């Protein structure tokens, strides 16, 4: 029998049983719609991750330090910041033999770090009364007694350590395979200027000139902070897109205007283009960027805990770079544990969790398909039973096993395909509803294609057995309706 | 007129298992039908006439003996080949018409030709003459359920004739019809016989068998010529 004629017969049968076809294909409709939505959600998630991490360089390593809460805490502790050895002058700090002098004669910001009087007068290296290796000659009482009296057996991170540009230089000098390095900090400050009548709190980010390039920030107008701004501690700033709009109304109005940060006027040297929301790092749209050294001088003092970011030349080499950075830091700060997070891992983790979610949803959709397929199989079995005589007639008048098999298979495939097409249409109708629940969906033709392919495969797989049973019917028995 | 044989059966035996017992339905049937003959096989219920019809129609196999249909040894032929033989050599006319209820009259009629690999248009063209002869021209788009019993049987006859088979095999063709419709069908059979068709009709009704050119009796699995 010609294939086109088989298809014609299939069409006749399906038209005769429209409602049954629709009911049979409901499982497939749901399955196909689910598949399209799952793929769209997966793609949306991926795009979200890419967008949220777009300011991150895959080879970037963020190095920061967090002082443990037990340090200088309640109880009798000889640890960092304790009253036992106050003042850097009494316990000088060495790093590889060089002593870091107080910075530029500036007064430290005591108010910024009231509990660490020991850090005063130092530019950043080790501060506080903690021990630093390098032959200070003083026993590390903090380490010795921390576990005994400090209420914690972990003697790490009890010191009040402040990373500095010197640490960054140490790392770049000692760790091979780095292409860039920068240091940043953020602080909250009250600002006014522009349309702001009263003061408002904004995130102020102290950065070097290379931060824009490393974080892939682009400027809408003006220039980013320059090396000269940093060296001269110029009071200039670059506004994030939203910050500029909120303070001045527009980027154009903001450019070359004055913003008062902590009551000091800063000239707006540039406005960033809109960056969007980010998962990690500084949220650039809402921030105000100032030269690193300017912020240290006028806003934070040297006790602010900055983050050093280094960029590995080769992303595949990131673990070796991490180990080398750890070694350099361990040599300088033996009792400290630094938080080193690499952007690639963050992105990978985010992508992995996204993939896991997608896989879960795909598994769910597959189950729906299997249920839909079983539905088709059931209906086809009933159909074979109902049409036993018809099969007998076809066989009696010369219908071959192949013809019968193909007719029933094609029926199953068509039911699935119809279900698939309806399912895809349903998914496109449902997607705006899901999007309104803040679920990001990226609908795609590929998703629709995969859903249709799944539908077809389901129909073929689950339709085969009933079709095969039909084709095996003995004509005499089938004719008598047995 | 030559004596070309369409059916040649020799010592055909067929038995079925009924539980643990073996039921001998056909007990060595010898039966011949020449080309152009109109033969009736007459027998009461349970005589084995339906089994004989299934074997003649290549829908069932025989246990022993030989059966040649238009020169083809059916007893040695596999199912796949039998399907083709059914399509090409035999036109079936059943007691209950056995039309496909979801298809129209025309779709039912052309089915054997479609099975043969012809396309719809060619098949419809080939069937037109038969359709007109049987007076079905105005009913082609109707579904079987919209026809009377006599009309349905005429559709079944048209389906059997369209493939131009060597043998028309009718199983109780008037069994489901009222007397007038039955007579109408039997007249049609006579006409088809006169046109040169070979007809084997199975019936339990002696009056119906009387319309045939030759009658053979089957009783308890044995044939009496």
XYZ file of C-alpha atoms in Angstrom:
707
model
C 0.000 0.000 0.000
C 1.294 3.451 -0.859
C 2.511 5.424 2.143
C 0.472 8.419 1.040
C -2.662 6.247 1.073
C -1.813 4.968 4.550
C -1.515 8.586 5.673
C -4.848 9.346 4.019
C -6.497 6.505 5.945
C -4.856 7.732 9.153
C -6.244 11.206 8.487
C -9.730 9.764 7.960
C -9.529 7.832 11.223
C -8.263 10.827 13.188
C -10.953 13.138 11.784
C -13.592 10.569 12.713
C -12.325 10.535 16.293
C -11.343 14.148 16.927
C -12.361 14.266 20.557
C -10.702 10.941 21.349
C -7.526 12.159 19.640
C -7.568 15.320 21.758
C -8.101 13.423 25.011
C -5.398 10.936 24.090
C -2.920 13.644 23.341
C -3.422 15.587 26.578
C -0.454 13.828 28.177
C 1.694 14.770 25.197
C 0.363 18.346 25.222
C 1.417 18.740 28.846
C 4.748 17.000 28.189
C 5.599 19.138 25.171
C 4.580 22.367 26.890
C 6.709 21.358 29.877
C 9.720 20.594 27.700
C 9.522 23.943 25.896
C 9.113 25.802 29.202
C 11.910 23.828 30.865
C 14.290 24.606 28.022
C 13.205 28.245 28.080
C 13.721 28.434 31.851
C 17.109 26.733 31.484
C 18.159 29.194 28.804
C 16.782 32.056 30.863
C 18.744 30.856 33.882
C 21.891 30.610 31.808
C 21.376 34.101 30.434
C 20.740 35.320 33.975
C 23.992 33.805 35.179
C 25.878 35.242 32.229
C 24.357 38.646 32.878
C 24.917 38.594 36.588
C 28.515 37.528 36.213
C 29.319 39.572 33.161
C 31.393 41.994 35.218
C 33.513 39.109 36.409
C 36.612 37.990 34.668
C 36.777 34.187 34.568
C 40.437 34.341 35.627
C 39.812 36.715 38.535
C 40.741 35.823 42.118
C 39.301 37.918 44.930
C 41.411 37.939 48.078
C 39.941 39.301 51.259
C 40.328 38.896 54.973
C 37.691 38.590 57.617
C 38.646 38.811 61.203
C 37.201 36.082 63.346
C 34.566 37.261 65.813
C 36.415 35.686 68.753
C 39.258 38.073 68.232
C 39.439 40.516 71.086
C 36.092 39.250 72.195
C 34.771 38.406 75.590
C 36.937 36.466 77.893
C 40.581 36.514 78.617
C 42.317 36.467 75.306
C 45.746 37.346 74.206
C 44.656 37.453 70.650
C 44.545 40.252 68.118
C 43.436 43.573 69.354
C 43.734 42.520 72.985
C 44.783 44.881 75.583
C 47.908 42.827 76.236
C 50.113 44.422 73.618
C 48.513 47.549 72.429
C 50.040 49.777 69.882
C 52.020 49.012 66.835
C 54.938 50.905 68.182
C 55.343 48.477 71.005
C 55.089 45.487 68.718
C 56.545 46.538 65.421
C 55.408 44.655 62.415
C 57.791 43.212 59.838
C 57.231 41.782 56.510
C 60.148 40.094 54.917
C 62.401 42.444 56.713
C 60.802 45.688 55.696
C 58.975 47.726 58.198
C 55.978 49.567 57.013
C 56.013 53.079 58.276
C 52.926 55.071 59.140
C 51.365 56.417 56.022
C 52.126 59.916 55.088
C 51.626 61.277 58.477
C 47.894 61.130 58.127
C 45.879 60.651 61.193
C 44.186 57.304 61.203
C 40.461 57.226 61.394
C 40.013 56.129 64.983
C 36.311 56.305 64.743
C 36.333 53.812 61.934
C 37.921 51.121 64.031
C 37.496 51.906 67.656
C 38.382 48.490 68.960
C 41.671 48.252 67.195
C 43.678 50.919 68.784
C 46.711 48.812 68.036
C 46.337 49.466 64.350
C 46.640 53.171 64.590
C 49.423 54.789 62.738
C 49.977 51.943 60.326
C 49.244 51.898 56.700
C 47.776 48.554 56.441
C 50.055 45.633 56.883
C 49.589 43.710 60.049
C 47.884 45.731 62.636
C 46.959 45.116 66.165
C 48.726 43.270 68.850
C 48.850 39.995 67.104
C 51.988 38.231 66.231
C 53.531 38.437 62.806
C 56.142 35.987 61.828
C 59.408 37.381 60.823
C 61.232 37.322 64.086
C 59.482 39.897 66.141
C 60.861 38.164 69.178
C 57.576 38.306 70.954
C 55.845 35.071 71.677
C 52.459 34.712 70.110
C 50.358 34.716 73.216
C 47.286 34.956 71.166
C 48.088 31.680 69.485
C 49.330 30.068 72.630
C 46.418 30.914 74.814
C 43.716 31.617 72.344
C 42.396 28.107 72.504
C 42.704 27.975 76.245
C 41.218 31.283 77.177
C 39.655 32.678 74.086
C 36.887 30.164 73.969
C 37.966 28.896 70.576
C 40.458 26.305 69.529
C 40.897 28.014 66.162
C 43.658 30.513 66.485
C 43.331 31.663 62.859
C 42.041 35.088 61.894
C 42.207 36.467 65.385
C 44.442 39.250 64.152
C 43.180 42.488 62.825
C 44.814 42.354 59.415
C 44.278 44.961 56.782
C 45.296 44.073 53.272
C 46.966 46.875 51.413
C 48.433 47.885 48.099
C 51.749 46.534 49.407
C 50.220 43.070 49.691
C 48.976 43.421 46.153
C 52.476 44.365 45.013
C 53.922 41.398 46.932
C 51.520 39.039 45.187
C 52.132 40.448 41.725
C 55.891 40.310 42.283
C 55.941 36.747 43.638
C 53.152 34.919 41.809
C 53.842 34.093 38.180
C 51.088 34.006 35.573
C 49.179 37.123 36.612
C 48.097 39.659 34.043
C 46.504 42.290 36.270
C 45.924 43.145 39.881
C 43.823 45.725 41.598
C 42.599 46.604 45.047
C 39.189 47.895 46.028
C 37.057 48.566 49.016
C 33.534 49.740 49.546
C 32.063 51.883 52.242
C 28.714 53.507 52.855
C 28.770 57.279 53.021
C 26.204 60.026 53.184
C 26.309 62.219 50.138
C 24.485 65.219 48.784
C 24.526 67.377 45.691
C 22.502 67.587 42.511
C 18.806 66.934 43.174
C 19.370 65.511 46.623
C 18.020 67.957 49.123
C 19.016 66.107 52.241
C 21.798 63.559 52.489
C 21.521 60.030 51.176
C 23.622 56.967 51.819
C 25.492 55.589 48.823
C 28.052 52.873 48.291
C 31.440 54.445 47.708
C 33.987 52.217 45.991
C 37.657 53.060 46.231
C 39.346 51.693 43.130
C 42.475 51.994 41.052
C 42.471 53.110 37.460
C 42.478 49.540 36.103
C 39.267 48.546 37.911
C 37.049 49.593 35.009
C 38.902 47.368 32.590
C 39.077 44.393 34.957
C 35.369 44.638 35.811
C 34.426 45.314 32.210
C 32.802 48.631 33.022
C 32.112 50.916 30.126
C 31.644 54.649 30.355
C 28.673 56.532 29.051
C 30.351 59.872 29.387
C 33.716 61.173 30.624
C 36.693 59.180 31.885
C 37.332 56.674 34.596
C 39.640 57.411 37.500
C 43.246 57.833 36.368
C 46.530 56.844 37.988
C 47.225 60.545 38.541
C 43.904 60.906 40.396
C 44.973 58.115 42.688
C 48.517 59.340 43.192
C 47.396 62.906 43.853
C 44.407 61.754 45.906
C 42.207 63.937 43.720
C 38.634 64.402 44.822
C 37.050 63.083 41.637
C 34.409 60.440 41.207
C 32.695 58.314 38.594
C 28.986 57.704 39.089
C 27.131 54.525 38.353
C 24.288 54.915 35.852
C 21.454 54.761 38.397
C 23.353 56.856 40.930
C 23.827 59.583 38.303
C 20.150 59.482 37.400
C 19.048 59.550 41.037
C 21.378 62.373 42.040
C 21.339 64.541 38.928
C 18.477 63.312 36.804
C 20.667 62.249 33.892
C 24.210 61.250 33.020
C 24.730 64.455 31.047
C 23.681 66.614 33.977
C 25.878 64.621 36.312
C 29.031 64.977 34.244
C 31.414 67.619 35.538
C 29.134 68.437 38.470
C 29.958 68.258 42.155
C 28.917 65.563 44.581
C 29.561 66.040 48.275
C 30.829 62.916 49.949
C 31.337 63.251 53.671
C 30.914 66.981 53.117
C 33.834 67.182 50.677
C 33.174 68.140 47.048
C 34.063 65.557 44.384
C 34.037 66.413 40.713
C 32.147 63.923 38.559
C 34.701 62.932 35.928
C 32.541 60.296 34.289
C 29.316 58.299 34.333
C 29.176 54.561 33.686
C 26.915 53.005 31.138
C 24.111 50.880 32.583
C 25.533 47.568 33.762
C 22.439 45.794 35.090
C 22.221 43.671 38.195
C 25.278 41.682 39.142
C 25.611 38.605 41.330
C 29.093 39.299 42.578
C 31.324 42.295 43.140
C 30.279 45.911 43.360
C 26.851 46.748 41.975
C 28.182 49.357 39.597
C 24.909 51.054 38.676
C 24.266 52.247 42.223
C 27.857 52.929 43.284
C 30.109 55.992 43.283
C 33.702 55.254 42.341
C 36.534 57.330 43.763
C 40.334 56.948 43.629
C 41.548 54.326 46.091
C 44.017 56.586 47.860
C 41.526 59.491 48.032
C 39.070 57.310 49.920
C 41.752 56.076 52.318
C 42.778 59.642 52.993
C 39.388 61.308 53.374
C 36.853 58.605 54.119
C 37.952 55.335 55.576
C 41.435 55.613 56.924
C 43.754 52.680 56.440
C 41.731 50.233 58.502
C 39.194 49.531 55.814
C 39.376 45.888 54.760
C 39.908 45.913 51.016
C 39.718 43.164 48.462
C 42.669 42.425 46.240
C 41.725 41.115 42.839
C 44.293 39.421 40.654
C 43.712 38.137 37.158
C 45.313 34.899 36.070
C 46.657 34.997 32.533
C 45.467 31.461 31.903
C 42.062 30.498 33.293
C 43.114 26.835 33.339
C 45.971 27.772 35.620
C 43.717 29.249 38.288
C 44.311 26.588 40.943
C 48.096 26.971 40.721
C 47.760 30.749 40.978
C 45.485 30.317 44.003
C 48.068 28.111 45.729
C 50.848 30.584 44.972
C 48.801 33.477 46.325
C 48.123 31.455 49.471
C 51.841 30.754 49.869
C 52.747 34.424 49.540
C 50.060 35.466 52.017
C 50.974 32.668 54.430
C 54.560 33.878 54.466
C 53.376 37.344 55.423
C 50.511 36.334 57.690
C 51.129 32.844 59.085
C 48.123 32.812 61.397
C 45.646 34.203 58.958
C 43.321 32.498 56.584
C 42.278 34.576 53.635
C 39.146 34.177 51.668
C 40.178 33.535 48.099
C 37.329 33.121 45.704
C 37.776 32.713 42.024
C 35.168 34.092 39.688
C 35.350 31.102 37.377
C 34.293 28.768 40.201
C 31.441 31.080 41.119
C 30.272 31.136 37.525
C 30.749 27.402 37.252
C 28.835 26.795 40.469
C 26.016 29.060 39.323
C 25.929 27.364 35.942
C 26.048 23.935 37.583
C 23.159 24.699 39.888
C 21.286 26.047 36.901
C 22.060 22.892 34.931
C 20.976 20.727 37.855
C 17.690 22.599 38.001
C 17.244 22.223 34.264
C 18.030 18.503 34.482
C 15.478 18.112 37.239
C 12.861 19.851 35.158
C 13.788 17.765 32.109
C 13.396 14.626 34.230
C 9.988 15.896 35.291
C 9.022 16.567 31.698
C 10.245 13.096 30.708
C 7.990 11.553 33.337
C 5.072 13.539 31.942
C 5.984 12.242 28.480
C 6.141 8.655 29.692
C 2.721 9.043 31.294
C 1.453 10.639 28.099
C 2.979 7.798 26.096
C 1.323 5.192 28.294
C -1.933 7.058 27.711
C -1.433 6.764 23.976
C -0.579 3.078 24.318
C -3.736 2.441 26.341
C -5.942 4.246 23.856
C -4.322 2.419 20.949
C -4.841 -0.921 22.666
C -8.497 -0.050 23.123
C -8.569 1.120 19.519
C -7.069 -2.164 18.291
C -9.674 -4.014 20.337
C -12.476 -1.837 18.963
C -11.226 -2.151 15.425
C -10.386 -5.853 15.476
C -13.008 -6.562 12.815
C -11.740 -3.695 10.682
C -8.237 -5.140 10.914
C -9.678 -8.529 9.970
C -11.409 -7.010 6.923
C -8.205 -5.256 5.843
C -6.280 -8.500 6.213
C -8.921 -10.507 4.366
C -8.871 -8.174 1.375
C -5.087 -8.234 1.194
C -3.757 -5.809 3.778
C -0.248 -6.869 4.718
C 1.217 -6.887 8.228
C 3.381 -3.959 7.206
C 0.348 -1.928 6.102
C -1.518 -2.555 9.365
C 1.592 -1.868 11.462
C 2.291 1.357 9.587
C -1.307 2.562 9.817
C -1.484 2.145 13.574
C 2.029 3.500 14.087
C 1.231 6.538 11.979
C -1.912 7.086 13.998
C 0.107 7.064 17.210
C 2.718 9.371 15.709
C 0.092 11.781 14.421
C -1.695 11.870 17.774
C 1.669 12.605 19.431
C 2.611 15.186 16.852
C -0.749 16.930 17.184
C -0.257 16.857 20.958
C 3.273 18.188 20.490
C 2.153 21.081 18.295
C -0.661 22.006 20.698
C 1.802 21.671 23.592
C 4.270 24.049 21.937
C 1.478 26.572 21.308
C 0.343 26.206 24.921
C 3.900 26.806 26.135
C 4.088 30.041 24.153
C 0.784 31.116 25.706
C 1.902 30.130 29.206
C 5.315 31.810 29.052
C 4.027 35.374 29.668
C 2.203 34.077 32.751
C 5.371 32.457 34.101
C 7.389 35.552 33.248
C 4.971 37.612 35.329
C 6.079 35.470 38.302
C 9.646 36.694 37.744
C 10.711 33.480 36.052
C 13.032 34.370 33.237
C 12.250 32.407 30.103
C 14.052 32.453 26.787
C 11.706 30.736 24.337
C 13.459 29.219 21.367
C 12.718 27.401 18.143
C 15.186 24.729 19.257
C 13.079 24.121 22.382
C 9.961 23.757 20.272
C 11.829 21.413 17.912
C 13.041 19.251 20.780
C 9.515 19.083 22.232
C 8.113 17.990 18.855
C 10.882 15.409 18.471
C 10.149 14.096 21.986
C 6.446 13.886 21.136
C 7.157 11.963 17.969
C 9.526 9.570 19.711
C 6.950 8.990 22.469
C 4.265 8.222 19.889
C 6.557 5.888 17.970
C 7.788 4.032 21.046
C 4.441 3.672 22.776
C 2.484 3.179 19.577
C 4.641 0.357 18.324
C 3.435 -2.415 20.607
C -0.307 -1.972 20.003
C 0.391 -1.578 16.277
C 2.496 -4.723 16.272
C -0.260 -6.599 18.114
C -2.761 -5.384 15.511
C -0.559 -6.499 12.647
C -0.211 -9.964 14.204
C -3.956 -10.584 14.334
C -5.101 -13.704 12.489
C -7.639 -12.669 9.802
C -10.236 -15.330 10.629
C -10.150 -14.539 14.353
C -10.119 -10.805 13.761
C -13.099 -11.050 11.397
C -15.129 -12.893 13.970
C -14.207 -10.135 16.436
C -12.316 -12.434 18.811
C -15.598 -23.928 -22.916
C -12.325 -25.120 -21.388
C -12.051 -26.849 -18.038
C -9.470 -24.687 -16.408
C -9.603 -25.375 -12.696
C -9.715 -22.512 -10.256
C -9.997 -24.651 -7.128
C -8.505 -28.091 -6.760
C -8.637 -29.668 -3.296
C -7.490 -33.171 -2.530
C -7.949 -34.924 0.793
C -8.013 -31.693 2.767
C -8.164 -32.284 6.501
C -8.502 -29.772 9.267
C -8.891 -30.251 12.980
C -9.050 -27.985 16.026
C -8.231 -28.618 19.618
C -11.159 -28.174 21.939
C -9.564 -28.426 25.353
C -7.898 -31.810 25.456
C -9.969 -33.168 22.594
C -9.190 -33.006 18.909
C -12.103 -32.009 16.750
C -11.886 -33.164 13.163
C -13.762 -30.518 11.207
C -12.809 -31.481 7.648
C -12.287 -35.164 6.999
C -10.596 -35.483 3.646
C -12.372 -33.063 1.343
C -12.006 -33.457 -2.418
C -13.386 -30.436 -4.243
C -12.890 -28.825 -7.607
C -14.284 -25.694 -9.152
C -13.785 -24.869 -12.785
C -13.369 -21.405 -14.132
C -16.731 -19.657 -14.667
C -18.694 -22.028 -12.432
C -21.256 -20.874 -9.884
C -21.049 -23.425 -7.091
C -22.968 -23.567 -3.851
C -21.626 -25.387 -0.811
C -24.651 -26.386 1.194
C -24.475 -27.577 4.739
C -26.105 -27.252 8.111
C -24.604 -25.401 11.011
C -21.488 -27.144 12.350
C -20.913 -29.118 9.205
C -17.523 -27.506 8.553
C -18.591 -25.216 5.723
C -17.157 -22.068 7.359
C -13.837 -23.823 7.933
C -13.861 -24.904 4.315
C -14.592 -21.354 3.250
C -11.693 -20.020 5.352
C -9.369 -22.520 3.706
C -10.683 -21.735 0.219
C -10.260 -18.023 1.050
C -6.650 -18.588 2.169
C -7.443 -17.279 5.633
C -6.744 -20.570 7.349
C -4.267 -23.364 6.804
C -4.959 -27.028 6.215
C -3.506 -29.873 8.292
C -3.017 -32.206 5.369
C -3.963 -32.650 1.749
C -3.383 -30.279 -1.141
C -5.110 -27.137 -2.299
C -4.305 -25.393 -5.556
C -5.915 -22.026 -6.264
C -5.637 -20.921 -9.864
C -2.521 -23.073 -10.148
C -0.847 -21.865 -6.933
C -0.243 -24.562 -4.285
C -1.776 -22.853 -1.256
C -0.800 -25.702 1.111
C 2.871 -24.759 0.629
C 2.455 -21.005 0.762
C 3.497 -18.717 3.618
C 1.174 -16.089 5.181
C 2.951 -13.172 3.513
C 2.299 -14.670 0.104
C -1.240 -15.689 1.083
C -2.005 -12.022 1.777
C -1.115 -11.177 -1.805
C -3.117 -14.129 -3.125
C -6.177 -13.035 -1.131
C -5.859 -9.586 -2.608
C -5.350 -10.706 -6.190
C -7.307 -13.957 -6.561
C -10.268 -13.748 -4.191
C -13.151 -11.371 -3.778
C -14.857 -11.866 -0.430
C -18.555 -11.301 0.166
C -19.470 -11.777 3.795
C -22.803 -12.398 5.480
C -22.409 -9.243 7.620
C -20.931 -7.253 4.714
C -17.812 -6.400 6.756
C -17.571 -2.861 5.494
C -15.412 -0.358 7.374
C -17.943 1.905 9.085
C -15.775 5.055 9.137
C -15.100 4.973 5.386
C -17.457 6.052 2.629
C -18.871 3.624 0.059
C -16.162 4.554 -2.453
C -13.394 4.280 0.114
C -14.615 0.812 1.045
C -14.854 -0.286 -2.556
C -11.352 0.771 -3.565
C -9.596 -0.696 -0.493
C -8.376 -3.911 -2.241
C -6.868 -1.807 -5.036
C -5.180 0.483 -2.524
C -3.787 -2.605 -0.808
C -2.365 -3.593 -4.180
C -0.348 -0.363 -4.216
C -2.551 1.728 -6.487
C -3.249 5.347 -5.737
C -6.743 6.585 -4.903
C -7.480 8.252 -8.237
C -6.475 5.236 -10.332
C -8.418 2.923 -8.034
C -11.550 5.060 -8.215
C -11.325 5.169 -12.015
C -11.001 1.389 -12.226
C -14.031 0.884 -10.005
C -16.395 3.280 -11.741
C -17.820 0.733 -14.187
C -18.572 -1.771 -11.420
C -20.085 0.947 -9.256
C -22.426 1.942 -12.074
C -23.359 -1.664 -12.825
C -24.318 -2.179 -9.160
C -26.307 1.066 -9.050
C -24.157 2.666 -6.377
C -23.180 5.839 -8.241
C -25.363 8.063 -6.091
C -24.246 6.497 -2.836
C -20.510 6.837 -3.141
C -20.127 9.469 -0.430
C -22.407 7.721 2.027
C -21.225 5.817 5.037
C -22.345 2.159 5.322
C -24.612 3.046 8.222
C -26.638 5.250 5.866
C -27.434 2.331 3.515
C -29.958 -0.481 3.567
C -28.843 -4.089 4.003
C -29.206 -4.806 0.293
C -27.220 -1.714 -0.602
C -24.492 -2.641 1.854
C -24.242 -6.085 0.337
C -23.973 -4.498 -3.095
C -21.124 -2.358 -1.790
C -19.458 -5.523 -0.520
C -19.966 -7.154 -3.933
C -18.539 -4.072 -5.640
C -15.485 -4.237 -3.358
C -15.058 -7.914 -4.250
C -15.460 -7.316 -7.980
C -13.271 -4.243 -8.325
C -10.035 -6.117 -7.875
C -11.091 -8.475 -10.692
C -10.411 -11.671 -8.762
C -10.303 -15.244 -10.113
C -12.882 -16.293 -7.557
C -15.821 -14.646 -5.815
C -16.228 -16.278 -2.432
C -19.545 -15.558 -0.753
C -20.309 -16.640 2.768
C -24.087 -16.690 3.429
C -24.510 -13.573 1.241
C -28.224 -13.334 1.903
C -28.104 -14.348 5.561
C -28.606 -10.825 6.903
C -31.036 -9.661 4.252
C -34.797 -9.676 3.925
C -36.261 -11.876 1.215
C -36.514 -9.213 -1.486
C -33.000 -7.934 -0.902
C -31.765 -11.533 -0.812
C -33.344 -12.268 -4.158
C -31.922 -9.069 -5.570
C -28.421 -10.155 -4.493
C -28.873 -13.640 -5.887
C -30.008 -12.198 -9.219
C -26.893 -10.151 -9.203
C -24.837 -13.303 -8.604
C -26.501 -14.938 -11.556
C -25.663 -11.916 -13.669
C -22.056 -11.989 -12.500
C -21.902 -15.695 -13.328
C -23.209 -14.974 -16.782
C -20.489 -12.393 -17.148
C -17.949 -15.166 -16.618
C -17.105 -14.815 -12.943
C -16.332 -17.899 -10.894
C -18.470 -17.939 -7.764
C -18.403 -20.183 -4.724
C -21.296 -19.530 -2.372
C -21.581 -21.050 1.058
C -25.060 -21.380 2.498
C -27.233 -23.439 4.786
C -30.358 -22.522 2.789
C -31.381 -24.966 0.089
C -33.408 -22.252 -1.729
C -30.400 -20.013 -1.923
C -28.244 -22.904 -3.088
C -30.800 -23.484 -5.816
C -29.657 -20.316 -7.575
C -26.253 -21.863 -8.186
C -25.241 -23.827 -11.255
C -23.953 -26.665 -9.095
C -24.490 -27.585 -5.472
C -22.255 -29.711 -3.271
C -23.226 -30.786 0.229
C -21.037 -30.876 3.257
C -22.148 -32.861 6.251
C -20.069 -33.524 9.322
C -16.841 -32.592 7.595
C -17.367 -34.735 4.544
C -18.351 -33.555 1.106
C -20.987 -35.073 -1.095
C -20.967 -33.959 -4.699
